Amino acid sequence: MIHVENLTKRYGGHTAVQDVSFRCEPGTVTGFLGPNGAGKSTTMRMIAGLTPPTAGSATVLGVPYRQLPNPGREIGVLLDAGAQHAGRSGLEVLRLTADVLGVPRARVDELLSLVDLDRTKARRRVGDYSLGMRQRLGLAQALIGDPRVLMLDEPANGLDPEGIHWMRGLLRDFADRGGTVLLSSHLLREVEAVADRLVVIAGGRIVADADKAELLQAT
Ligand code: ADP
Ligand code: ADP
């Protein structure tokens, strides 16, 4: 599970994230919803130990991300899929990830079929992939260590409706098997069908945090 407590991030005089708190529980998909620039990526980067908070704290599975013994095995993270590994092939990326995590390479083949990347495409340079293919590759990478927690930042960007539908099924299965999912988007329609809870952020602050049914009824 993910616990975020009063996270704040300032860049110079600009406050990107202000006093943000929320929780993501096992067996649930939490949709993290807000317009571009609202502070979603900054929050997720702080949870994943990639950006130090100005104030507050975040834990995953009970400890700060960087204190997990093998974070890559326990937490699958997909941030900024568009910026990945242009020079390598998708297959190389997955093999390297498997090696780093100490996962058998046979797992790479399972993941390729799970995310529906065919072997011919997987041998091409990632720089030649569409954004949707990069999202699939990023999701495969996030899942390769068989994690208990998934954190995905705008994974639907670049996916077509069929891809979004496919990803929704994958995330639903992951949560139904006890996994914890934090899924950000700037579009309600990308998260409303799959999320159990919605945490809404605007201008760096949480403006709503409720069960989806409650929230959608109230609006
Ligand atoms: P979102 O993911 O919701 O689109 P971000 O977390 O990327 O929002 O950005 C939140 C705010 O923080 C924006 O105003 C953005 O310009 C600012 N910001 C993000 N990263 C940096 C950075 N490294 N330096 C300065 N400002 C940043
Ligand atoms: P069902 O549950 O009956 O399969 P859905 O409502 O899940 O129907 O999906 C109906 C159609 O809308 C599908 O073709 C799917 O690919 C597409 N779709 C589903 N979710 C989204 C979304 N968030 N954005 C755009 N299209 C979507």
Short mmCIF file of N, CA, C and O in Angstrom, two decimals, residues 1-3 7 46-50 53 56-71 74-75 151:
data_model
loop_
_atom_site.label_atom_id
_atom_site.label_comp_id
_atom_site.label_asym_id
_atom_site.label_seq_id
_atom_site.Cartn_x
_atom_site.Cartn_y
_atom_site.Cartn_z
N MET A 1 0.83 -1.21 0.00
CA MET A 1 0.00 0.00 0.00
C MET A 1 0.86 1.26 0.00
O MET A 1 2.04 1.20 0.33
N ILE A 2 0.25 2.35 -0.35
CA ILE A 2 0.99 3.62 -0.44
C ILE A 2 0.36 4.60 0.55
O ILE A 2 -0.86 4.79 0.55
N HIS A 3 1.20 5.19 1.38
CA HIS A 3 0.73 6.24 2.30
C HIS A 3 1.48 7.53 2.02
O HIS A 3 2.70 7.56 2.09
N LEU A 7 2.71 15.76 1.84
CA LEU A 7 3.83 16.03 0.92
C LEU A 7 3.72 17.44 0.34
O LEU A 7 2.65 17.87 -0.11
N MET A 46 7.99 11.83 -5.98
CA MET A 46 8.36 11.85 -4.55
C MET A 46 8.08 10.48 -3.91
O MET A 46 8.90 9.98 -3.14
N ILE A 47 6.96 9.87 -4.26
CA ILE A 47 6.66 8.54 -3.70
C ILE A 47 7.73 7.54 -4.12
O ILE A 47 8.16 6.70 -3.32
N ALA A 48 8.19 7.65 -5.37
CA ALA A 48 9.17 6.70 -5.89
C ALA A 48 10.61 7.08 -5.54
O ALA A 48 11.55 6.48 -6.07
N GLY A 49 10.78 8.06 -4.68
CA GLY A 49 12.12 8.40 -4.22
C GLY A 49 12.99 9.08 -5.25
O GLY A 49 14.21 9.11 -5.13
N LEU A 50 12.38 9.65 -6.30
CA LEU A 50 13.15 10.27 -7.38
C LEU A 50 13.30 11.77 -7.19
O LEU A 50 14.15 12.39 -7.82
N PRO A 53 11.09 15.45 -1.22
CA PRO A 53 10.06 16.41 -0.84
C PRO A 53 10.64 17.60 -0.08
O PRO A 53 11.66 17.46 0.58
N GLY A 56 7.01 16.70 4.39
CA GLY A 56 6.12 15.55 4.36
C GLY A 56 6.86 14.27 4.04
O GLY A 56 8.09 14.27 3.90
N SER A 57 6.10 13.18 3.89
CA SER A 57 6.74 11.88 3.66
C SER A 57 5.79 10.96 2.91
O SER A 57 4.58 11.18 2.86
N ALA A 58 6.38 9.92 2.33
CA ALA A 58 5.58 8.91 1.65
C ALA A 58 6.20 7.55 1.93
O ALA A 58 7.41 7.42 1.95
N THR A 59 5.35 6.57 2.16
CA THR A 59 5.85 5.20 2.32
C THR A 59 5.11 4.28 1.35
O THR A 59 3.97 4.53 0.96
N VAL A 60 5.81 3.22 0.96
CA VAL A 60 5.23 2.17 0.13
C VAL A 60 5.49 0.86 0.87
O VAL A 60 6.63 0.60 1.27
N LEU A 61 4.46 0.07 1.08
CA LEU A 61 4.61 -1.16 1.86
C LEU A 61 5.27 -0.87 3.21
O LEU A 61 6.08 -1.66 3.69
N GLY A 62 4.95 0.27 3.78
CA GLY A 62 5.36 0.56 5.15
C GLY A 62 6.65 1.32 5.34
O GLY A 62 6.95 1.76 6.45
N VAL A 63 7.46 1.46 4.27
CA VAL A 63 8.72 2.19 4.42
C VAL A 63 8.93 3.14 3.24
O VAL A 63 8.33 2.95 2.19
N PRO A 64 9.79 4.14 3.41
CA PRO A 64 10.11 4.99 2.26
C PRO A 64 10.65 4.14 1.12
O PRO A 64 11.40 3.18 1.36
N TYR A 65 10.29 4.48 -0.11
CA TYR A 65 10.65 3.68 -1.29
C TYR A 65 12.12 3.25 -1.27
O TYR A 65 12.45 2.09 -1.51
N ARG A 66 12.99 4.20 -0.98
CA ARG A 66 14.42 3.90 -1.04
C ARG A 66 14.91 2.96 0.05
O ARG A 66 16.03 2.46 -0.03
N GLN A 67 14.07 2.72 1.05
CA GLN A 67 14.47 1.78 2.10
C GLN A 67 13.98 0.36 1.83
O GLN A 67 14.28 -0.56 2.59
N LEU A 68 13.21 0.17 0.75
CA LEU A 68 12.79 -1.19 0.41
C LEU A 68 14.02 -1.99 -0.02
O LEU A 68 14.87 -1.47 -0.75
N PRO A 69 14.14 -3.23 0.44
CA PRO A 69 15.31 -4.02 0.10
C PRO A 69 15.47 -4.22 -1.41
O PRO A 69 16.58 -4.17 -1.93
N ASN A 70 14.39 -4.46 -2.11
CA ASN A 70 14.46 -4.65 -3.55
C ASN A 70 13.27 -3.96 -4.20
O ASN A 70 12.32 -4.61 -4.64
N PRO A 71 13.31 -2.62 -4.26
CA PRO A 71 12.12 -1.87 -4.69
C PRO A 71 11.60 -2.28 -6.05
O PRO A 71 10.39 -2.34 -6.27
N GLU A 74 9.24 -5.17 -5.80
CA GLU A 74 8.00 -5.02 -5.05
C GLU A 74 7.08 -3.96 -5.63
O GLU A 74 5.88 -4.00 -5.43
N ILE A 75 7.69 -3.00 -6.35
CA ILE A 75 6.91 -1.88 -6.86
C ILE A 75 7.22 -1.67 -8.33
O ILE A 75 8.38 -1.48 -8.70
N MET A 151 2.66 1.85 -9.81
CA MET A 151 2.45 3.30 -9.90
C MET A 151 2.66 3.72 -11.34
O MET A 151 3.76 3.60 -11.86
#
